Coordinates of C-alpha atoms in Angstrom, one line a residue:
Chain A
M16 CA 93.8 72.1 129.5
K17 CA 93.8 74.5 132.4
I18 CA 95.5 77.8 132.0
E19 CA 97.0 79.4 135.0
I20 CA 98.6 82.8 134.9
K21 CA 100.2 84.1 138.1
D22 CA 101.1 87.7 138.7
L23 CA 102.3 88.2 135.1
H24 CA 104.3 91.3 134.3
Y25 CA 105.7 92.1 130.9
T26 CA 107.8 95.0 129.7
Y27 CA 108.7 95.3 126.0
P28 CA 112.4 95.7 125.1
A29 CA 111.6 99.3 124.1
G30 CA 110.5 99.9 127.7
V31 CA 106.7 99.9 127.5
E32 CA 105.2 98.1 130.4
A33 CA 102.4 96.2 128.7
L34 CA 101.2 93.9 131.6
R35 CA 101.3 94.9 135.2
G36 CA 100.4 92.0 137.3
V37 CA 97.7 89.8 135.7
S38 CA 96.5 86.7 137.5
L39 CA 94.0 84.5 135.9
T40 CA 92.7 81.0 135.7
I41 CA 90.9 79.7 132.6
D42 CA 89.4 76.2 133.0
S43 CA 89.4 73.6 130.3
G44 CA 86.6 74.2 127.8
E45 CA 85.8 77.8 128.8
Q46 CA 84.8 80.3 126.1
V47 CA 86.5 83.6 127.0
A48 CA 86.4 87.0 125.3
M49 CA 89.0 89.6 126.0
V50 CA 88.0 93.2 125.5
G51 CA 89.7 96.5 126.2
Q52 CA 91.0 99.6 124.4
N53 CA 94.0 99.4 122.1
G54 CA 97.2 99.0 124.0
S55 CA 95.4 97.6 127.1
G56 CA 97.6 94.4 126.8
K57 CA 95.2 91.9 125.3
T58 CA 97.5 90.7 122.5
T59 CA 100.5 90.8 124.8
L60 CA 98.7 88.6 127.3
V61 CA 97.6 85.9 124.8
K62 CA 101.1 85.8 123.2
H63 CA 102.2 84.5 126.6
L64 CA 99.9 81.5 126.3
N65 CA 102.0 79.8 123.6
G66 CA 105.3 81.1 124.7
L67 CA 105.8 83.7 121.9
L68 CA 106.5 86.1 124.7
Q69 CA 108.2 85.2 128.0
P70 CA 107.1 86.8 131.2
T71 CA 109.3 89.5 132.6
S72 CA 108.1 88.2 136.0
G73 CA 105.4 85.9 137.1
S74 CA 104.5 82.6 135.4
V75 CA 102.2 81.1 132.8
L76 CA 101.2 77.4 133.1
I77 CA 99.4 75.5 130.3
G78 CA 98.2 72.3 132.1
D79 CA 101.4 71.5 133.9
L80 CA 103.7 73.0 131.2
D81 CA 105.6 76.1 132.2
T82 CA 105.8 78.3 129.1
K83 CA 109.3 79.5 130.2
K84 CA 110.6 76.0 129.9
V85 CA 108.8 74.6 126.9
P86 CA 109.6 75.8 123.3
V87 CA 106.9 77.4 121.2
A88 CA 106.9 74.5 118.7
K89 CA 106.1 72.1 121.6
L90 CA 103.4 74.3 123.0
A91 CA 101.8 74.4 119.6
V92 CA 100.5 70.9 120.3
H93 CA 98.3 72.4 123.0
V94 CA 97.7 76.0 122.0
G95 CA 96.6 77.2 118.5
Y96 CA 96.9 80.9 117.8
V97 CA 95.1 82.5 114.8
F98 CA 96.8 85.7 114.0
Q99 CA 94.9 88.9 113.2
N100 CA 96.3 89.2 109.7
P101 CA 96.0 86.0 107.7
D102 CA 98.6 87.3 105.2
E103 CA 101.3 86.8 107.8
Q104 CA 100.8 83.1 108.0
L105 CA 99.6 81.8 104.6
F106 CA 102.2 80.6 102.2
C107 CA 101.2 77.4 100.5
R108 CA 100.0 77.0 96.9
T109 CA 96.7 75.4 97.9
I110 CA 94.3 75.7 100.7
H111 CA 94.6 72.0 101.4
E112 CA 98.4 72.2 101.9
E113 CA 98.0 75.3 104.0
V114 CA 95.6 73.6 106.4
A115 CA 97.8 70.5 106.5
F116 CA 100.9 72.4 107.4
G117 CA 100.2 72.7 111.1
P118 CA 99.2 69.1 111.8
R119 CA 102.2 67.9 109.7
N120 CA 104.5 70.0 111.9
L121 CA 102.9 68.3 115.0
G122 CA 103.9 65.0 113.5
F123 CA 100.5 63.3 113.1
D124 CA 100.3 60.4 110.7
A125 CA 99.0 60.9 107.1
S126 CA 95.5 59.5 107.7
K127 CA 94.9 61.6 110.8
I128 CA 96.2 64.7 108.9
E129 CA 93.7 64.0 106.1
S130 CA 90.8 63.7 108.5
L131 CA 91.7 66.8 110.5
V132 CA 92.1 68.8 107.3
A133 CA 88.8 67.6 105.9
D134 CA 87.1 68.4 109.2
A135 CA 88.6 71.9 109.5
L136 CA 87.7 72.8 105.9
N137 CA 84.2 71.5 106.4
L138 CA 83.8 73.7 109.5
V139 CA 84.8 76.9 107.7
E140 CA 82.8 75.9 104.6
L141 CA 85.8 75.7 102.3
S142 CA 85.7 72.0 101.4
S143 CA 84.9 72.7 97.8
R144 CA 87.9 74.9 97.3
K145 CA 90.7 72.7 98.5
E146 CA 92.9 73.2 95.5
T147 CA 92.5 77.0 95.3
N148 CA 95.5 79.2 96.0
P149 CA 94.7 81.1 99.3
Y150 CA 95.8 84.3 97.6
D151 CA 93.0 84.0 95.0
L152 CA 90.5 84.3 97.8
S153 CA 89.2 87.6 99.2
P154 CA 90.7 88.8 102.5
T155 CA 87.6 87.6 104.3
W156 CA 88.0 84.1 103.1
R157 CA 91.7 84.1 103.6
K158 CA 90.9 84.8 107.3
M159 CA 88.8 81.6 107.2
V160 CA 91.7 79.7 105.8
A161 CA 93.9 80.9 108.6
L162 CA 91.3 79.9 111.0
A163 CA 91.0 76.4 109.5
S164 CA 94.8 76.1 109.5
I165 CA 94.7 76.3 113.3
I166 CA 91.6 74.2 113.9
S167 CA 93.2 71.4 111.9
M168 CA 95.9 71.2 114.6
D169 CA 93.3 70.0 117.0
T170 CA 94.7 71.9 119.9
S171 CA 92.8 71.9 123.2
I172 CA 93.2 75.7 123.4
V173 CA 92.4 78.0 120.5
I174 CA 93.2 81.7 120.5
L175 CA 91.6 84.0 118.0
D176 CA 93.0 87.5 117.6
E177 CA 90.2 89.8 116.4
P178 CA 88.5 87.2 114.2
T179 CA 85.6 89.5 113.1
T180 CA 87.3 92.6 112.0
G181 CA 86.5 93.5 108.4
Q182 CA 83.9 90.7 108.2
D183 CA 80.3 91.0 107.1
A184 CA 77.4 89.6 109.0
V185 CA 77.4 86.3 107.2
N186 CA 81.0 85.7 107.9
V187 CA 80.6 86.8 111.5
A188 CA 77.9 84.2 111.8
R189 CA 80.2 81.6 110.3
I190 CA 82.9 82.4 112.8
A191 CA 80.3 82.3 115.6
H192 CA 79.3 78.8 114.3
V193 CA 83.0 77.7 114.4
V194 CA 83.3 79.0 118.0
A195 CA 80.1 77.1 119.0
E196 CA 81.4 73.9 117.4
L197 CA 84.7 74.2 119.2
R198 CA 82.8 74.7 122.5
K199 CA 80.8 71.5 121.7
R200 CA 84.1 69.7 121.3
G201 CA 85.3 70.8 124.7
K202 CA 88.0 73.2 123.4
T203 CA 89.0 76.3 125.3
V204 CA 88.5 79.3 123.1
I205 CA 90.0 82.7 123.9
T206 CA 89.1 85.6 121.7
I207 CA 90.4 89.1 121.5
T208 CA 87.7 91.3 120.1
H209 CA 86.5 94.8 119.7
D210 CA 83.2 93.5 118.3
I211 CA 81.1 93.8 121.5
D212 CA 78.0 92.2 120.0
F213 CA 80.0 89.2 118.8
C214 CA 81.4 89.0 122.3
A215 CA 78.0 89.3 124.0
E216 CA 76.4 86.6 121.8
N217 CA 79.1 84.0 121.8
F218 CA 81.0 84.1 125.0
E219 CA 80.1 83.1 128.5
R220 CA 83.0 84.8 130.2
V221 CA 84.4 88.2 129.5
I222 CA 87.7 89.7 130.7
A223 CA 88.1 93.4 130.3
L224 CA 91.7 94.7 130.4
S225 CA 92.8 98.2 131.0
Q226 CA 96.4 99.5 131.1
G227 CA 97.9 96.1 131.6
K228 CA 95.6 95.0 134.4
I229 CA 92.4 93.1 134.6
L230 CA 89.6 95.6 135.1
L231 CA 86.6 93.2 135.1
D232 CA 86.4 89.4 134.9
G233 CA 83.3 87.3 135.1
P234 CA 80.2 86.0 133.4
A235 CA 79.4 88.1 130.3
G236 CA 76.0 89.2 131.8
S237 CA 77.6 90.8 134.8
V238 CA 80.7 92.3 133.1
L239 CA 78.8 93.8 130.2
G240 CA 76.3 95.3 132.7
Q241 CA 78.9 97.5 134.3
G242 CA 79.0 100.3 131.7
E243 CA 80.7 102.9 133.9
I244 CA 83.6 100.7 134.6
L245 CA 83.9 99.4 131.0
A246 CA 84.0 103.0 129.9
Q247 CA 87.4 103.3 131.5
T248 CA 88.8 101.0 128.8
Y249 CA 86.6 102.5 126.1
V250 CA 84.3 99.6 125.7
D251 CA 80.6 100.3 125.2
P252 CA 78.2 97.5 126.3
P253 CA 76.0 96.2 123.4
Q254 CA 73.2 98.4 122.3
L255 CA 70.5 96.0 123.7
T256 CA 72.2 95.9 127.0
R257 CA 72.2 99.7 127.2
L258 CA 68.6 99.9 126.0
G259 CA 67.6 97.3 128.6
K260 CA 69.3 99.4 131.3
R261 CA 67.5 102.6 130.0
L262 CA 64.2 100.7 130.1
G263 CA 64.9 99.8 133.7
L264 CA 65.0 96.0 133.1
K265 CA 66.1 94.3 136.3
K266 CA 68.3 91.8 134.6
T267 CA 71.3 92.7 132.4
V268 CA 70.5 91.5 128.9
R269 CA 73.0 90.5 126.3
N270 CA 71.1 89.4 123.2
Q271 CA 67.6 89.5 121.6
E272 CA 66.2 86.5 123.3
E273 CA 67.2 87.7 126.8
F274 CA 65.9 91.2 125.9
L275 CA 62.6 89.9 124.7
S276 CA 62.1 87.5 127.6
A277 CA 63.0 90.2 130.1
L278 CA 60.6 92.6 128.4
K279 CA 57.8 90.1 128.6
S280 CA 58.3 89.2 132.2
Chain B
M26 CA 105.3 96.1 118.4
R27 CA 107.3 99.3 117.8
E28 CA 107.9 99.8 114.1
R29 CA 110.9 102.0 113.2
L30 CA 110.5 103.5 109.8
S31 CA 114.1 104.3 109.3
F32 CA 117.5 104.3 111.0
Y33 CA 116.8 107.8 112.1
V34 CA 117.4 108.6 115.7
K35 CA 115.6 111.7 116.9
R36 CA 118.0 114.1 118.8
E37 CA 118.5 117.8 119.0
S38 CA 122.0 118.4 117.6
F39 CA 124.0 120.5 115.3
L40 CA 124.3 117.6 112.8
H41 CA 120.5 117.0 112.9
N42 CA 119.9 120.7 112.1
L43 CA 122.1 120.7 109.0
N44 CA 120.3 120.7 105.7
P45 CA 119.8 117.1 104.6
L46 CA 121.5 117.8 101.3
T47 CA 124.6 119.0 103.1
K48 CA 124.7 115.7 105.0
L49 CA 124.3 113.7 101.9
V50 CA 127.1 115.7 100.2
L51 CA 129.2 115.1 103.3
A52 CA 128.6 111.3 103.2
L53 CA 129.3 111.2 99.4
G54 CA 132.2 113.5 99.7
L55 CA 133.9 111.5 102.4
T56 CA 133.3 108.3 100.5
L57 CA 134.8 109.7 97.3
I58 CA 137.8 111.2 99.2
G59 CA 138.4 107.8 100.9
F60 CA 138.3 105.9 97.6
L61 CA 140.2 108.4 95.4
S62 CA 142.9 109.4 97.9
P63 CA 146.3 108.0 96.9
W64 CA 147.4 107.7 100.5
Y65 CA 146.5 104.5 102.3
W66 CA 145.8 106.2 105.6
T67 CA 143.1 108.5 104.3
P68 CA 140.1 106.2 105.0
L69 CA 141.4 105.6 108.5
A70 CA 141.9 109.3 109.1
I71 CA 138.3 109.9 107.9
I72 CA 136.9 107.2 110.2
F73 CA 138.8 108.3 113.3
F74 CA 139.1 112.1 112.9
I75 CA 135.9 112.9 111.1
I76 CA 133.2 110.3 111.4
A77 CA 133.8 109.2 114.9
P78 CA 133.8 112.8 116.3
L79 CA 130.8 113.6 114.1
S80 CA 128.9 110.8 115.8
F81 CA 129.4 112.6 119.1
V82 CA 128.4 116.0 117.6
G83 CA 125.2 114.3 116.4
K84 CA 124.7 112.7 119.8
V85 CA 124.3 109.3 118.1
Q86 CA 127.6 107.8 119.2
R87 CA 126.0 104.9 120.9
D88 CA 123.9 103.9 117.9
F89 CA 126.9 104.5 115.6
L90 CA 129.3 102.4 117.7
N91 CA 126.7 99.7 117.9
A92 CA 126.4 99.6 114.1
A93 CA 130.2 99.9 113.6
F94 CA 131.1 97.0 115.9
R95 CA 128.2 94.7 115.2
L96 CA 127.8 95.2 111.5
I97 CA 130.4 97.2 109.7
L98 CA 133.5 95.7 111.4
P99 CA 132.5 92.1 110.9
A100 CA 131.6 92.7 107.3
T101 CA 134.8 94.6 106.4
G102 CA 136.8 92.2 108.5
F103 CA 135.4 89.4 106.3
L104 CA 136.2 91.3 103.2
F105 CA 139.7 91.9 104.4
I106 CA 140.4 88.2 105.0
M107 CA 138.9 87.1 101.7
Q108 CA 140.8 89.6 99.7
A109 CA 144.0 88.9 101.6
L110 CA 143.7 85.2 100.8
F111 CA 142.3 85.3 97.3
Q112 CA 143.8 88.4 95.7
P113 CA 146.5 87.1 93.3
V114 CA 148.7 90.1 93.3
G115 CA 152.3 90.7 94.4
K116 CA 155.3 88.5 94.9
T117 CA 156.5 89.1 98.4
E118 CA 154.9 86.0 100.0
L119 CA 154.4 86.3 103.8
F120 CA 152.9 82.9 104.4
S121 CA 150.7 80.4 102.7
I122 CA 147.9 78.1 103.7
W123 CA 147.5 75.1 101.4
F124 CA 147.0 76.7 98.0
L125 CA 146.4 80.2 99.3
H126 CA 149.3 82.6 99.3
V127 CA 149.2 85.8 101.3
T128 CA 151.5 88.4 100.0
R129 CA 152.5 91.8 101.3
E130 CA 150.7 93.3 98.3
S131 CA 147.5 91.4 98.7
L132 CA 147.5 92.3 102.4
A133 CA 147.9 96.0 101.5
Y134 CA 145.3 95.7 98.9
A135 CA 142.8 94.1 101.2
F136 CA 143.5 96.6 104.0
E137 CA 143.0 99.5 101.6
N138 CA 139.7 98.1 100.3
A139 CA 138.4 97.2 103.8
T140 CA 139.1 100.6 105.3
R141 CA 137.6 102.4 102.3
I142 CA 134.4 100.4 102.6
F143 CA 134.4 100.9 106.3
A144 CA 134.7 104.7 105.8
M145 CA 131.9 104.6 103.1
V146 CA 129.4 102.6 105.2
S147 CA 130.1 104.4 108.4
S148 CA 129.8 107.9 106.8
F149 CA 126.4 106.8 105.4
T150 CA 125.5 105.4 108.7
I151 CA 126.0 108.8 110.3
F152 CA 124.0 110.3 107.5
L153 CA 121.1 107.9 108.0
L154 CA 121.2 108.2 111.8
T155 CA 120.8 112.0 111.7
T156 CA 118.6 112.6 108.7
H157 CA 115.0 111.8 108.6
P158 CA 114.4 110.2 105.1
S159 CA 111.2 112.2 104.4
E160 CA 113.1 115.4 105.2
L161 CA 115.8 114.5 102.8
M162 CA 113.4 113.7 100.1
S163 CA 111.2 116.7 100.5
D164 CA 114.4 118.8 100.4
L165 CA 115.6 117.0 97.2
T166 CA 112.3 117.2 95.4
H167 CA 112.2 120.9 96.2
R168 CA 115.5 121.2 94.4
G169 CA 114.0 119.6 91.4
L170 CA 114.5 115.8 91.9
P171 CA 111.6 114.0 90.2
S172 CA 109.2 112.8 92.8
Q173 CA 109.2 109.2 91.3
F174 CA 112.9 109.0 92.0
A175 CA 112.4 110.4 95.5
Y176 CA 109.8 107.7 96.1
V177 CA 112.0 104.9 95.0
I178 CA 114.7 106.1 97.4
I179 CA 112.5 106.8 100.3
S180 CA 110.7 103.5 100.1
T181 CA 114.1 101.7 99.9
I182 CA 115.3 103.5 103.1
Q183 CA 112.1 102.6 104.9
I184 CA 111.6 99.1 103.7
I185 CA 114.3 97.3 105.7
P186 CA 113.0 98.1 109.2
Q187 CA 109.5 97.6 108.0
M188 CA 110.3 94.2 106.6
Q189 CA 112.1 93.3 109.9
A190 CA 109.0 94.1 111.9
K191 CA 106.9 92.1 109.5
A192 CA 109.3 89.2 109.5
Q193 CA 109.1 89.1 113.3
T194 CA 105.3 88.7 113.2
I195 CA 105.5 86.0 110.5
I196 CA 108.0 84.1 112.5
A197 CA 105.7 84.3 115.5
A198 CA 102.7 83.1 113.4
Q199 CA 104.6 80.1 112.0
R200 CA 106.1 79.1 115.3
S201 CA 102.6 79.1 116.6
R202 CA 101.8 76.5 114.0
G203 CA 104.4 74.2 115.2
L204 CA 107.2 75.3 112.9
D205 CA 110.5 74.6 114.5
T206 CA 112.8 77.5 114.0
E207 CA 115.0 76.9 117.0
S208 CA 116.5 73.5 116.8
S209 CA 118.8 71.9 114.2
L210 CA 120.2 73.7 111.2
F211 CA 118.6 71.3 108.9
K212 CA 115.1 72.0 110.3
R213 CA 115.8 75.7 110.2
A214 CA 116.7 75.6 106.5
G215 CA 113.4 73.8 105.9
A216 CA 111.6 76.5 107.8
L217 CA 112.6 79.2 105.4
V218 CA 109.8 78.8 102.8
P219 CA 106.9 79.4 105.3
L220 CA 108.8 82.5 106.5
V221 CA 109.9 84.0 103.3
S222 CA 106.7 83.5 101.1
P223 CA 104.3 85.6 103.3
L224 CA 107.0 88.3 103.5
V225 CA 107.3 88.4 99.7
F226 CA 103.6 88.1 98.9
G227 CA 102.8 90.6 101.6
S228 CA 105.3 93.1 100.3
L229 CA 104.0 92.8 96.7
V230 CA 100.4 93.4 97.9
E231 CA 101.7 96.4 99.8
V232 CA 103.4 97.9 96.8
E233 CA 100.1 98.0 95.0
E234 CA 98.3 99.4 97.9
R235 CA 100.9 102.1 98.4
A236 CA 100.8 103.0 94.7
I237 CA 97.1 103.5 94.9
A238 CA 97.3 105.5 98.2
I239 CA 99.9 108.0 96.9
E240 CA 98.1 108.4 93.6
A241 CA 95.0 109.2 95.5
R242 CA 96.9 112.1 96.9
G243 CA 97.9 113.4 93.5
F244 CA 101.4 111.9 93.3
T245 CA 101.7 112.3 89.5
S246 CA 100.0 115.7 89.4
R247 CA 102.0 118.1 87.3
H248 CA 101.2 121.2 89.4
T249 CA 103.9 122.7 91.5
K250 CA 103.7 121.1 94.9
T251 CA 104.0 123.1 98.1
S252 CA 105.6 121.8 101.2
L253 CA 104.2 121.9 104.7
R254 CA 107.6 122.1 106.2
E255 CA 110.3 124.5 105.3
I256 CA 113.7 122.9 105.5
P257 CA 116.3 125.5 106.4
D258 CA 119.4 125.8 104.2
S259 CA 121.8 128.2 105.8
S260 CA 124.8 129.9 104.2
F261 CA 127.0 127.6 106.4
D262 CA 125.3 124.7 104.7
K263 CA 126.1 126.1 101.3
A264 CA 129.7 126.8 102.3
L265 CA 130.2 123.4 103.6
R266 CA 128.9 121.8 100.4
W267 CA 131.3 123.9 98.4
I268 CA 134.2 123.0 100.6
L269 CA 133.5 119.3 100.2
L270 CA 133.2 119.7 96.5
L271 CA 136.5 121.5 96.3
L272 CA 138.1 118.8 98.5
V273 CA 136.9 116.1 96.1
V274 CA 138.2 118.0 93.1
A275 CA 141.5 118.5 94.9
I276 CA 141.9 114.8 95.7
I277 CA 141.2 114.0 92.1
A278 CA 143.8 116.5 91.0
V279 CA 146.4 115.0 93.5
K280 CA 145.6 111.5 92.2
I281 CA 146.2 112.6 88.6
W282 CA 149.3 114.5 89.7
L283 CA 150.9 111.6 91.5
S284 CA 150.1 109.0 88.9

């Protein structure tokens, strides 16, 4: 589903103006990373995508649904949102029940729920621990349960709020694998992240926010190449990108392959 | 999301600058006087002539009136109606609804209780609005209160707004998973489990983490602890506390005298 945001402004009840005119279109099936300093408005922006926040002015369209008119529980059919802290969403006694909670809310029939749950657990490599209590897992794995509990809802848009914080390399790779799989299935994935390497390696499009406005928006290669502008929102381009620049490579490189091929040519 | 750690409203006022213990004694004293006084009008007098003006002195009148009208008044109003209906005292029946008899005595009794509770809650509201909990606790521990006890109190004062903020996030997370919290009452009741469990689990985990965090900073150390902030305790504060104590003693004496 296409996401269309038009001149979105949002002011928190306490008076903080978090978004000051964001306009943005995300096509179906795009993989987008949002970067920017703390307080730049990333979370506020994505909370508008499933109606958790309502625009102070401007509009947000998911396909042809206006988030102002459709309740959150209905938007949940289209937009899945994995919160940053898994402990704020997990409550069931077993992982299986937890992952089945979302699809059950959406009113799928039993056999579809089963297959969705099995698939989601398989994707995050938790199939063998179906009957475990989520709170018996380490925080890293609880995060994977939270991820699975949204994937199982089979929404066409998946939002991940800082999926890689506190995760080791193996787990980051696992999350990257999930993102790649979602891409293959034609899902739109929007990720908020401070992990710039994760962003560079897994996302085609990068949006940098600063003080409630879009600072940069474009293909990862071009956005991450603009170190000076990114510095305004306290984002450092990946080490390899910076190294490539120092070496005077003509092309902006994002990962090892690009770096090596640019070096050889 | 803005997290408020307490009810405290930061202002520069005479009331804010009083020693925290003085304000605590004030709230306790007014409550005791309201409850012990033999005259029915005392709680009302306390509310209108002491607490309400104090809210202006402390520059928290808006927050206070907000709490008074939206929280204290409905709660005490409810109490008043319940007691008026169900209190089986007195014989002078005014009117009756089905099996419930409202008598002059039960009405008086309900009125007295409701105003007393109103006075108590509102005096503590003023206290909480103008006193930072950590200031109160560091003052009390300085005066010899065991720090474990201080911890219990301070975490209680802080926990409600913290839980509120947390509950908001949990509600948002579960709504994102298609949980219907907006439509029919039946559905709402069913939505309670997914909302309450993360709140309780999360709080339990937090308790442990907190315990470790404060122990890492020498919470149970037996050495005398110093304080970064000196909390002023003027002679006016001391005088005010004595006056309140005398007033409480006086009201007890009057009560005994009249009975």
